[in-house]
Amino acid sequence: MKTIQHLIDGVTSPSTSGRTTGVFNPATGAQTGELALASVEEVDAAVESAQAAFETWGKTSIATRTKLMYKFRNLVLENVDELAALLTAEHGKVLSDSAGEIARGIENIEYACGIAEMLKGSYNESASTGVDVYTVRQPLGVVTGITPFNFPMMVPLWMIPNAVASGNTFVLKPSERDPSAPLFMAELFQQAGFPAGVLNVVQGDKVAVDRLLEHPDVKAASFVGSTPIAKYVQERATANGKRVQALGGAKNHMVVLPDADIDLAADAAVSAAYGSAGERCMAISVVAVVGAVADPLVDAIKVRMEKLTIGDGTNADSEMGPLITAEARDRVAGFIGSAVDQGADVVVDGRDHNFDNDGYFIGVSLIDNVTTTMDCYTNEIFGPVLSVVRCDSYQEGVDLIKNNPWGNGAAIFTQNGGAARQFQEDADAGMVGINVPVPVPVGYHSFGGWKDSLFGDTTMYGPEGIRFYTRAKVITSRWPDPAQSRVDLGFPTNH
Ligand code: NAD
């Protein structure tokens, strides 16, 4: 069994805290690693290293920062297979999903390679006679990222490239469930030639998070995880005077209008609800079907579900893997049970799918005739369960989204451009898909929801990410007319 450590000041640091936790392969239930859990002193050592590195990194030229970022990008690309294998072994998602997650992460490294363009600032000549005013953006110092289990590679890459390219140094606290892939990624970052201390990794739990949120040298915190912890992180970090962006949970709706292409909508619903076992903050959790299209859509989804292959993520034919823990699996099963008790129609019951192994597997579920008071509707299930809410009108579908406390993503399926355009205006969510079920923005836009899906100052990555990791400085300069110089500079007096 391997021991998983911190990376502090450029070296793998054996833990001194004496606290550890197990890391498991969700496909087998076997423990594969023992993870160090950082003490306050270990977090302090990581922040101290980052603070020392900032003194020079913050002043390093844009050209050097960009060159190193390109090298890092190439190293991640060259090691995709190894990273994906580490990721699947601890998360459980199928290998193609792991590779896809890494590809979405690389988009953010590529965006950060263009940092020169993003840090150009702005300039007004002659705001007054002889007076120019200009704005530059400067790094903050040490920043931290606290990340969830469900995207152990992509979410750290939403943060690190933009933060570091902007001149900050970074302390990453990955999820304790699947820490090996982000740790290996940090080793590749070292290999790319970034100076020691520019990126540190502390493994840990609440002890590490709390220390990062109170440490006076940490200037900003980026968080992605569940809504209660996002709220907590925002409150605690703000109270300690830090900038915060904290992304929380979700309950994403897909509205299907009567004119939608049923096959397209059913394919989309199945991949968006059951991909990565539903453990995606942009997973579709509710289909709001308008009118008579409901019956054929439910049938089309059911047919597709029966063809899904569920198994160990390392098997080439698996399309869906296990859940992250046995507790997560049992929680999902509980929601299906509650739906039966509360009068919904369970069209496909994932609990009936038998698996002859000790992994944390559950089958896919489809629940029809769900109402907004049922537990399966009011909670973020975070598993392979799709609820169908039948609506009489477009407005009813839009109101469901409006009245839901979360507002991460929302999608519409229709062939009517006018309806799609109206939805884009009406949808009470931060990211909207039109005939696209999982509208995760590309790296050069920014990612973030509304309402209980986002707390803090900005959304993440893209232009908002650069704004978050930099602060503006406005310079007002006055230079006298060179013709008035006491030394004759050769200027005509009336130039
Ligand atoms: P989580 O909130 O349990 O954990 C996230 C991070 O917070 C981890 O690093 C964990 O160690 C830390 N943490 C957990 N409990 C803590 C506590 N009491 N005090 C301080 N730190 C604590 O989330 P998770 O289970 O790892 O991830 C799944 C959740 O993340 C889902 O709710 C999902 O919707 C959400 N998520 C949201 C987005 C988004 O962009 N909005 C993206 C991915 C995941």
mmCIF file of C-alpha atoms in Angstrom, residues 72 101 105 108 145-148 151-163 170 172-175 181-182 185 199 224 460 469:
data_model
loop_
_atom_site.group_PDB
_atom_site.id
_atom_site.type_symbol
_atom_site.label_atom_id
_atom_site.label_comp_id
_atom_site.label_asym_id
_atom_site.label_seq_id
_atom_site.Cartn_x
_atom_site.Cartn_y
_atom_site.Cartn_z
ATOM 1 C CA PHE A 72 3.840 22.247 -17.947
ATOM 2 C CA GLU A 101 -11.443 15.622 -17.425
ATOM 3 C CA GLY A 105 -8.077 20.965 -17.382
ATOM 4 C CA ASN A 108 -7.081 26.187 -18.647
ATOM 5 C CA GLY A 145 -7.270 26.137 -3.678
ATOM 6 C CA ILE A 146 -9.456 23.618 -1.846
ATOM 7 C CA THR A 147 -10.909 21.079 -4.237
ATOM 8 C CA PRO A 148 -13.576 18.324 -4.348
ATOM 9 C CA PHE A 151 -12.797 16.341 -10.542
ATOM 10 C CA PRO A 152 -9.439 15.836 -8.819
ATOM 11 C CA MET A 153 -7.482 17.027 -11.878
ATOM 12 C CA MET A 154 -9.750 19.480 -13.664
ATOM 13 C CA VAL A 155 -10.760 21.617 -10.701
ATOM 14 C CA PRO A 156 -7.183 22.264 -9.474
ATOM 15 C CA LEU A 157 -6.410 23.197 -13.087
ATOM 16 C CA TRP A 158 -9.306 25.691 -13.048
ATOM 17 C CA MET A 159 -7.224 27.524 -10.453
ATOM 18 C CA ILE A 160 -3.462 26.894 -10.549
ATOM 19 C CA PRO A 161 -2.527 27.980 -14.119
ATOM 20 C CA ASN A 162 -4.311 31.332 -13.988
ATOM 21 C CA ALA A 163 -3.145 32.060 -10.438
ATOM 22 C CA PHE A 170 -0.207 28.495 -4.671
ATOM 23 C CA LEU A 172 -3.376 23.252 -3.078
ATOM 24 C CA LYS A 173 -5.446 21.179 -0.646
ATOM 25 C CA PRO A 174 -6.884 18.348 -2.792
ATOM 26 C CA SER A 175 -9.748 16.102 -1.770
ATOM 27 C CA ALA A 181 -3.488 12.392 -9.546
ATOM 28 C CA PRO A 182 -3.222 16.029 -8.347
ATOM 29 C CA MET A 185 0.358 16.767 -11.535
ATOM 30 C CA LEU A 199 3.073 25.276 -6.048
ATOM 31 C CA VAL A 224 -15.142 24.032 -5.100
ATOM 32 C CA MET A 460 -13.845 30.726 -11.760
ATOM 33 C CA TYR A 469 -6.069 36.483 -8.864
#
